[in-house]
Short mmCIF file of C-alpha atoms and ligand atoms in Angstrom, two decimals:
data_model
loop_
_atom_site.label_atom_id
_atom_site.label_comp_id
_atom_site.label_asym_id
_atom_site.label_seq_id
_atom_site.Cartn_x
_atom_site.Cartn_y
_atom_site.Cartn_z
CA MET A 1 1.19 -7.20 47.09
CA ALA A 2 0.44 -4.52 44.60
CA LYS A 3 3.25 -4.24 42.17
CA ASP A 4 3.36 -1.62 39.33
CA MET A 5 3.76 -1.91 35.70
CA ARG A 6 4.39 0.56 32.72
CA ALA A 7 1.42 1.34 30.69
CA ALA A 8 1.05 3.68 27.65
CA ARG A 9 -2.07 5.93 28.41
CA LEU A 10 -3.94 8.32 26.43
CA HIS A 11 -4.99 10.96 28.82
CA ARG A 12 -7.12 13.20 26.84
CA PRO A 13 -8.64 12.10 23.31
CA GLY A 14 -6.54 13.72 20.38
CA GLU A 15 -3.20 13.91 22.44
CA ALA A 16 -0.14 12.20 22.32
CA PHE A 17 0.17 8.76 24.47
CA GLN A 18 2.11 9.20 27.84
CA LEU A 19 4.26 6.37 29.29
CA ASP A 20 3.22 5.93 33.14
CA ARG A 21 3.79 3.78 36.14
CA VAL A 22 0.30 2.24 36.86
CA GLU A 23 -0.72 -0.58 39.40
CA MET A 24 -0.31 -4.04 38.26
CA PRO A 25 -3.85 -5.58 37.30
CA GLN A 26 -5.27 -8.02 39.58
CA PRO A 27 -7.38 -10.95 38.01
CA ARG A 28 -10.71 -12.19 39.50
CA PRO A 29 -11.32 -15.88 39.46
CA GLN A 30 -12.65 -15.73 36.36
CA ASP A 31 -9.92 -13.85 34.44
CA ALA A 32 -6.18 -14.74 33.34
CA LEU A 33 -3.20 -12.60 34.11
CA ILE A 34 -1.28 -11.97 30.88
CA GLN A 35 1.99 -10.64 30.33
CA VAL A 36 1.71 -8.96 26.70
CA LYS A 37 4.24 -9.70 24.30
CA ALA A 38 3.01 -7.43 21.51
CA CYS A 39 -0.11 -5.17 20.65
CA GLY A 40 -1.25 -4.43 17.16
CA ILE A 41 -1.24 -0.78 15.72
CA ILE A 42 -3.81 -0.32 13.27
CA PRO A 43 -4.51 2.71 10.71
CA ASN A 44 -7.95 3.26 12.18
CA MET A 45 -6.34 3.57 15.71
CA ASN A 46 -5.66 7.43 15.01
CA ALA A 47 -9.17 8.18 14.26
CA ILE A 48 -10.49 6.34 17.29
CA VAL A 49 -8.27 8.02 19.81
CA SER A 50 -8.69 11.42 17.99
CA GLY A 51 -11.99 11.21 20.03
CA THR A 52 -14.03 13.18 17.20
CA LEU A 53 -15.93 10.32 15.92
CA TRP A 54 -19.01 8.41 17.17
CA HIS A 55 -16.78 5.90 19.03
CA HIS A 56 -17.35 5.90 23.03
CA LEU A 57 -13.77 5.91 24.42
CA PRO A 58 -12.94 4.42 27.91
CA VAL A 59 -12.64 6.61 30.86
CA MET A 60 -9.37 8.70 30.69
CA PRO A 61 -6.46 8.05 31.32
CA ALA A 62 -6.57 4.87 29.57
CA ILE A 63 -4.50 2.15 28.48
CA MET A 64 -5.97 1.72 24.86
CA GLY A 65 -4.65 -1.14 22.66
CA LEU A 66 -6.92 -3.46 20.90
CA ASP A 67 -5.00 -6.68 19.48
CA ALA A 68 -3.04 -8.24 22.36
CA THR A 69 -0.96 -11.33 22.47
CA GLY A 70 1.25 -12.75 25.54
CA ILE A 71 1.81 -15.32 28.04
CA VAL A 72 -0.54 -16.73 30.51
CA VAL A 73 1.24 -15.73 34.04
CA GLU A 74 -2.15 -16.78 36.36
CA ALA A 75 -4.61 -19.18 34.68
CA PRO A 76 -8.19 -18.47 35.01
CA LYS A 77 -10.27 -20.97 37.20
CA THR A 78 -12.99 -21.00 34.22
CA ARG A 79 -10.62 -22.70 31.50
CA SER A 80 -9.34 -25.98 32.78
CA ASP A 81 -7.61 -25.83 29.16
CA ILE A 82 -5.40 -22.69 29.63
CA ARG A 83 -2.36 -23.08 31.62
CA THR A 84 0.29 -20.83 33.10
CA GLY A 85 3.01 -20.29 30.30
CA ASP A 86 0.32 -20.89 27.43
CA ARG A 87 0.73 -18.19 24.39
CA VAL A 88 -2.48 -16.49 23.63
CA TYR A 89 -4.50 -14.07 21.71
CA ILE A 90 -6.77 -11.97 23.50
CA ASN A 91 -10.06 -11.57 21.95
CA PRO A 92 -11.00 -7.79 22.62
CA PHE A 93 -14.93 -8.32 21.88
CA LEU A 94 -16.71 -7.62 25.08
CA ALA A 95 -20.43 -8.12 24.89
CA CYS A 96 -23.34 -7.41 27.40
CA GLY A 97 -24.32 -10.89 28.16
CA VAL A 98 -28.05 -9.82 29.09
CA CYS A 99 -29.56 -8.23 25.69
CA PRO A 100 -31.73 -10.57 23.64
CA TYR A 101 -28.90 -11.01 21.19
CA CYS A 102 -26.71 -12.13 23.87
CA ARG A 103 -28.92 -14.31 25.26
CA SER A 104 -29.76 -16.37 22.15
CA GLY A 105 -26.07 -16.72 22.00
CA ARG A 106 -25.60 -14.22 19.15
CA LYS A 107 -22.77 -12.40 20.80
CA LEU A 108 -21.32 -10.69 17.90
CA LEU A 109 -24.81 -9.31 17.62
CA CYS A 110 -25.01 -7.56 21.09
CA ALA A 111 -26.39 -4.25 21.12
CA ASP A 112 -24.14 -2.52 23.63
CA ALA A 113 -20.73 -4.25 22.70
CA ALA A 114 -17.42 -2.77 23.31
CA LEU A 115 -13.89 -3.60 22.12
CA ARG A 116 -11.43 -3.51 24.84
CA GLY A 117 -8.46 -0.93 24.76
CA TYR A 118 -10.51 0.64 22.00
CA PHE A 119 -13.96 1.94 22.26
CA GLY A 120 -17.79 1.17 23.04
CA PHE A 121 -20.17 0.87 20.21
CA THR A 122 -22.90 2.60 22.61
CA PRO A 123 -22.65 4.56 25.95
CA LYS A 124 -23.75 1.40 27.68
CA GLY A 125 -20.91 -0.56 25.66
CA ALA A 126 -18.41 1.66 27.02
CA GLU A 127 -19.10 0.60 30.63
CA LEU A 128 -18.22 -2.95 29.90
CA LEU A 129 -14.72 -1.58 29.64
CA ALA A 130 -14.70 -0.42 33.14
CA GLU A 131 -14.63 -4.36 33.67
CA TYR A 132 -11.25 -4.60 31.55
CA PRO A 133 -9.79 -1.48 31.64
CA TYR A 134 -6.54 -3.02 30.56
CA GLY A 135 -5.55 -2.37 26.53
CA GLY A 136 -2.59 -4.04 24.96
CA LEU A 137 -0.36 -0.74 25.60
CA GLY A 138 0.78 -1.96 28.83
CA GLU A 139 2.94 -4.75 30.13
CA TYR A 140 0.12 -6.76 31.80
CA LEU A 141 -3.62 -7.05 31.39
CA THR A 142 -6.31 -9.38 32.67
CA ALA A 143 -8.47 -11.13 30.44
CA ALA A 144 -12.03 -13.23 30.89
CA GLY A 145 -10.92 -16.78 30.24
CA ASP A 146 -13.28 -17.20 26.98
CA SER A 147 -11.55 -14.42 25.51
CA LEU A 148 -8.30 -16.51 25.28
CA ILE A 149 -7.25 -17.98 22.24
CA LYS A 150 -4.17 -20.22 22.10
CA LEU A 151 -1.38 -19.54 19.81
CA PRO A 152 0.42 -22.65 18.59
CA PRO A 153 4.04 -22.13 18.06
CA PRO A 154 4.32 -21.38 14.31
CA ILE A 155 2.61 -18.21 15.33
CA SER A 156 4.59 -15.57 16.48
CA PHE A 157 3.40 -12.88 19.04
CA ASP A 158 3.72 -10.29 16.29
CA GLU A 159 1.64 -12.21 14.16
CA GLY A 160 -1.03 -12.98 16.60
CA ALA A 161 -1.41 -9.24 17.09
CA ARG A 162 -2.93 -9.02 13.70
CA TRP A 163 -5.66 -11.43 14.51
CA GLY A 164 -8.28 -9.01 14.77
CA TYR A 165 -8.01 -7.64 11.58
CA LEU A 166 -7.26 -10.92 10.13
CA GLY A 167 -10.36 -12.45 12.19
CA THR A 168 -12.70 -9.64 10.33
CA SER A 169 -11.48 -10.52 7.21
CA PHE A 170 -11.95 -14.16 7.74
CA SER A 171 -15.31 -13.85 9.17
CA ALA A 172 -16.39 -11.87 6.03
CA LEU A 173 -15.02 -14.40 3.66
CA ARG A 174 -16.94 -17.18 5.47
CA ARG A 175 -19.98 -15.11 5.06
CA GLY A 176 -19.24 -14.83 1.65
CA GLU A 177 -19.36 -18.73 1.31
CA VAL A 178 -15.90 -18.50 0.07
CA GLY A 179 -14.38 -22.25 -0.74
CA ALA A 180 -12.92 -24.32 -3.32
CA GLY A 181 -12.53 -22.90 -6.70
CA SER A 182 -14.50 -19.56 -5.66
CA THR A 183 -13.87 -16.29 -7.44
CA ILE A 184 -13.48 -12.99 -5.26
CA ALA A 185 -13.17 -9.22 -6.20
CA ILE A 186 -11.71 -6.96 -3.40
CA ASN A 187 -12.47 -3.47 -3.26
CA GLY A 188 -9.48 -1.92 -1.32
CA VAL A 189 -7.10 -4.77 -1.48
CA THR A 190 -4.05 -2.95 -0.30
CA GLY A 191 -5.12 -2.24 3.21
CA THR A 192 -4.79 -4.26 6.22
CA LEU A 193 -8.07 -6.15 5.82
CA GLY A 194 -7.37 -6.18 1.98
CA VAL A 195 -4.22 -8.11 2.18
CA GLY A 196 -5.45 -10.48 4.99
CA ALA A 197 -8.22 -11.63 2.98
CA VAL A 198 -6.12 -12.30 -0.06
CA MET A 199 -3.82 -14.52 2.22
CA LEU A 200 -6.90 -16.25 3.82
CA ALA A 201 -8.60 -16.60 0.32
CA LEU A 202 -5.57 -18.40 -0.76
CA ALA A 203 -5.93 -20.68 1.97
CA MET A 204 -9.49 -21.35 1.74
CA GLY A 205 -9.07 -22.76 -1.83
CA ALA A 206 -10.29 -19.51 -4.06
CA THR A 207 -9.01 -19.74 -7.46
CA ARG A 208 -9.52 -16.17 -8.76
CA ILE A 209 -8.62 -13.34 -6.82
CA LEU A 210 -9.33 -9.88 -8.29
CA GLY A 211 -8.15 -6.68 -6.00
CA TRP A 212 -7.69 -3.22 -6.61
CA GLY A 213 -6.43 -0.18 -4.86
CA ARG A 214 -4.23 2.87 -4.90
CA ASN A 215 -0.77 1.88 -3.70
CA ARG A 216 0.93 0.54 -6.56
CA PRO A 217 3.88 -1.11 -4.78
CA VAL A 218 1.54 -3.27 -2.74
CA LEU A 219 -0.80 -4.14 -5.79
CA ASP A 220 2.59 -5.82 -7.41
CA ARG A 221 3.51 -7.51 -4.37
CA LEU A 222 0.03 -9.46 -4.11
CA GLN A 223 0.29 -10.49 -7.45
CA THR A 224 3.57 -12.61 -6.53
CA LEU A 225 1.63 -14.23 -3.76
CA ALA A 226 0.10 -16.46 -6.69
CA PRO A 227 0.38 -15.33 -10.10
CA ASP A 228 -1.79 -17.86 -11.52
CA ARG A 229 -4.84 -16.80 -9.08
CA ILE A 230 -4.35 -13.13 -8.26
CA ASP A 231 -4.60 -10.00 -10.58
CA ALA A 232 -4.37 -6.60 -9.08
CA LEU A 233 -5.78 -3.42 -10.66
CA ALA A 234 -4.61 0.36 -9.90
CA LEU A 235 -7.69 2.10 -9.06
CA GLY A 236 -8.68 4.29 -12.14
CA GLU A 237 -6.41 2.69 -14.56
CA GLN A 238 -9.49 0.92 -16.23
CA PRO A 239 -13.39 0.10 -15.86
CA ILE A 240 -13.80 -2.44 -13.17
CA VAL A 241 -16.37 -4.56 -14.67
CA PRO A 242 -14.83 -5.57 -18.00
CA TRP A 243 -11.76 -6.28 -16.23
CA ILE A 244 -13.29 -8.63 -13.93
CA ARG A 245 -15.44 -10.49 -16.55
CA GLU A 246 -12.31 -10.88 -18.76
CA ARG A 247 -10.89 -12.93 -15.84
CA THR A 248 -13.74 -14.90 -15.06
CA ALA A 249 -14.78 -16.33 -18.41
CA GLY A 250 -17.32 -13.44 -18.76
CA LEU A 251 -19.33 -14.66 -15.55
CA GLY A 252 -18.56 -12.28 -12.76
CA VAL A 253 -17.11 -13.15 -9.30
CA ASP A 254 -19.06 -15.18 -6.59
CA LEU A 255 -18.07 -12.84 -4.02
CA LEU A 256 -17.25 -8.95 -3.82
CA LEU A 257 -15.91 -8.03 -0.71
CA ASP A 258 -15.81 -4.41 0.36
CA CYS A 259 -12.60 -3.22 2.17
CA THR A 260 -13.25 0.53 2.05
CA GLY A 261 -10.77 2.50 4.17
CA ARG A 262 -12.23 5.12 6.43
CA GLY A 263 -13.34 8.17 3.95
CA GLY A 264 -13.02 6.08 0.78
CA PRO A 265 -15.90 6.39 -1.84
CA ALA A 266 -18.77 4.44 -2.64
CA ALA A 267 -18.37 4.48 -6.70
CA PRO A 268 -15.82 1.63 -7.17
CA VAL A 269 -18.04 -0.46 -5.05
CA ALA A 270 -21.11 0.59 -6.98
CA GLU A 271 -19.54 -0.22 -9.93
CA ALA A 272 -18.26 -3.60 -9.26
CA ILE A 273 -21.40 -4.82 -8.16
CA GLY A 274 -21.99 -4.93 -11.86
CA ALA A 275 -19.31 -7.67 -12.15
CA VAL A 276 -21.09 -9.96 -9.45
CA LYS A 277 -22.43 -13.21 -10.77
CA ARG A 278 -25.81 -14.25 -10.66
CA GLY A 279 -26.76 -15.48 -6.87
CA GLY A 280 -23.41 -13.59 -5.86
CA ILE A 281 -22.62 -12.09 -2.53
CA ILE A 282 -21.70 -8.79 -1.46
CA VAL A 283 -20.12 -8.65 1.71
CA ASN A 284 -18.93 -5.05 3.50
CA VAL A 285 -16.61 -5.15 6.11
CA GLY A 286 -14.83 -1.70 5.45
CA ALA A 287 -15.48 1.78 6.60
CA LEU A 288 -17.47 3.09 3.56
CA ALA A 289 -19.39 5.74 5.21
CA GLU A 290 -21.52 7.44 2.35
CA PRO A 291 -24.56 5.99 1.02
CA LEU A 292 -24.19 3.28 -1.55
CA PRO A 293 -26.70 3.38 -4.38
CA LEU A 294 -28.13 -0.07 -5.17
CA ASN A 295 -30.47 -1.20 -7.79
CA PRO A 296 -33.22 -3.26 -6.24
CA THR A 297 -34.27 -4.80 -9.65
CA GLN A 298 -30.71 -6.03 -10.51
CA PHE A 299 -30.76 -7.67 -6.79
CA MET A 300 -34.09 -9.37 -7.53
CA THR A 301 -33.29 -10.52 -11.08
CA SER A 302 -29.50 -11.70 -10.48
CA ALA A 303 -30.44 -12.93 -6.89
CA LEU A 304 -27.81 -11.03 -5.34
CA ARG A 305 -27.18 -10.72 -1.50
CA TYR A 306 -25.66 -7.78 0.49
CA HIS A 307 -24.16 -8.43 3.71
CA GLY A 308 -22.58 -6.64 6.40
CA SER A 309 -19.84 -8.34 8.68
CA ASN A 310 -18.43 -7.05 11.67
CA TRP A 311 -15.67 -8.65 13.64
CA PHE A 312 -15.60 -12.38 14.21
CA SER A 313 -16.22 -15.51 16.84
CA ASN A 314 -13.53 -17.20 19.16
CA GLU A 315 -14.30 -20.37 17.20
CA GLU A 316 -13.01 -18.44 14.04
CA ALA A 317 -9.86 -16.96 15.66
CA ALA A 318 -8.92 -20.71 16.83
CA LEU A 319 -9.85 -21.93 13.43
CA MET A 320 -7.38 -19.29 11.89
CA ALA A 321 -4.72 -20.65 14.62
CA GLU A 322 -5.06 -24.24 13.43
CA MET A 323 -4.85 -23.47 9.62
CA VAL A 324 -1.41 -21.66 10.36
CA ARG A 325 -0.39 -24.60 12.67
CA ALA A 326 -1.70 -27.35 9.79
CA GLY A 327 0.37 -25.42 7.22
CA VAL A 328 -2.80 -24.23 4.95
CA LEU A 329 -2.55 -20.30 6.07
CA ASP A 330 0.92 -18.87 5.44
CA LEU A 331 1.54 -15.55 7.39
CA SER A 332 4.87 -15.06 6.07
CA PRO A 333 4.20 -12.40 3.60
CA TRP A 334 3.57 -9.88 6.66
CA GLU A 335 6.19 -7.55 7.27
CA PRO A 336 7.02 -7.21 11.23
CA ARG A 337 7.68 -3.33 12.25
CA VAL A 338 8.27 -3.63 16.13
CA TYR A 339 8.16 -0.63 18.46
CA PRO A 340 9.09 -0.39 22.13
CA LEU A 341 6.10 0.85 24.32
CA ALA A 342 7.95 4.12 24.45
CA GLY A 343 7.77 4.10 20.65
CA VAL A 344 3.73 4.23 20.43
CA ASN A 345 3.43 7.94 19.43
CA ASP A 346 6.12 6.88 16.56
CA ALA A 347 4.27 3.90 15.56
CA LEU A 348 1.03 5.81 15.45
CA ALA A 349 2.95 8.67 13.14
CA ASP A 350 4.42 5.96 10.96
CA ILE A 351 0.60 4.15 10.41
CA LYS A 352 -0.64 7.44 9.36
CA GLU A 353 1.33 7.28 6.35
CA ARG A 354 -0.30 4.28 5.09
CA PRO A 355 2.28 1.84 4.49
CA GLY A 356 0.13 -0.93 3.29
CA GLY A 357 -1.22 -3.96 4.29
CA PHE A 358 1.93 -6.01 4.28
CA VAL A 359 3.37 -4.19 7.07
CA ASN A 360 2.23 -5.34 10.56
CA MET A 361 2.99 -2.77 13.17
CA VAL A 362 3.03 -3.86 16.55
CA VAL A 363 4.29 -2.46 20.08
CA ALA A 364 6.16 -5.12 22.30
CA PRO A 365 6.33 -3.65 25.78
CA ASP A 366 9.47 -5.94 26.69
CA ARG A 367 11.43 -5.29 23.64
ZN1 LIG B 401 -25.41 -8.57 24.73
#
C-alpha cells in the first residue's frame, strides 16, 4: 500500500524549494526505512543548490538534504545490529563499489563517489544518487544498512545532523596525527568546520589550539571553551607567524588545519605555513580554490607534509558517537536553530548571513 509523505524538493537549480507530496520510499532488503528527525543545513548548501558550480546535481525535482538523522522504521536485512526504533545518523557518502579504489577497500578515494541529497563528484557519481533519491528534506528516506551510524542517547537528533561536518573535521585532525599535547593552528576557525575542529581537538588531547578568522563574537566565544588551551586572533590584527610562535615556545605548531570557506584567500594559509614545526603537517579540508604558493625547499629542509582530506569513514563517525557517549567529546557549545520542513527556504536565507560555526541549523520534518 503506497502512502505518500511531505518533502521539500528542488525543482530547478537556483530556485526556492517547494513543499510537495511524494510517494513514500520503499526499502529494498539491503535498505532501512528511516523516519527523518533532523537534517543539517550548512553554509555550502546555497552554493550547491545554485547549480552554477562543478557539482553534478541529482535529477530534478530532487529531495536534497545532506546530513540526516532519524529513527529506524524498518531495519535492513543486512545488519543484525540495527533494529526498529534505533536512533541513527545516515552517512550520505555513496561509493561506486567497482573502481580500483573501492575494490581495494578505500571507498573514500572512489573515483565516482556522491553525497546523497547533495551531488555527485562526477557525472557517473551522480548516477548513484538515483539509487537513493531521498535526501534529508523529506519525512522518510531509505538508506543502505552499512550507511547507518547508531546515535547513543546523549546525542540529540539535531546534534547528529551535524555529523557530516564534524566527521570531516575529525578525519582531518586524525590525518594530522593530533593526540595528547598536540599544538594546532586553524585557518578559518570561526566556520562550521573550524568550530567543530576546536571541539574535537579539545577532546583528542591537544593542549594548544590557535585559530583565526573574521567573526569577532565567535572568536571570543571560542576562547571561553578552554581559556588555557585556546587562543583566537582576528584576521589582519597582527602577523600570524610571530603570534603562533609566541604561543608555542618559538617552535610553531604540529598541525596547520586549513578550513578556508568558499571564496577565501590563499594568503593566510601560505603565511601560516611559516609557523609549522619541523616535521609538521598541513591538512587542507576547506574550500580554498585558488593556487597556494608553496616553497619546496622549505618542505624539504623542514620535512613538512601537505595533505588533502575529504569526508570520513563510518568507523570515524561511530568513534565520534562513542566519544560523546563516554563524555570525552562535549557537543553542548552548539546552539540549535530548528526550522520546520516548510521553513527550509528561510533556513537557507539565514545560513547565507554566516551566523558562525556554533549555530547548528537543522530542518526537522516533524516539528
Ligand atoms: Zn568506487
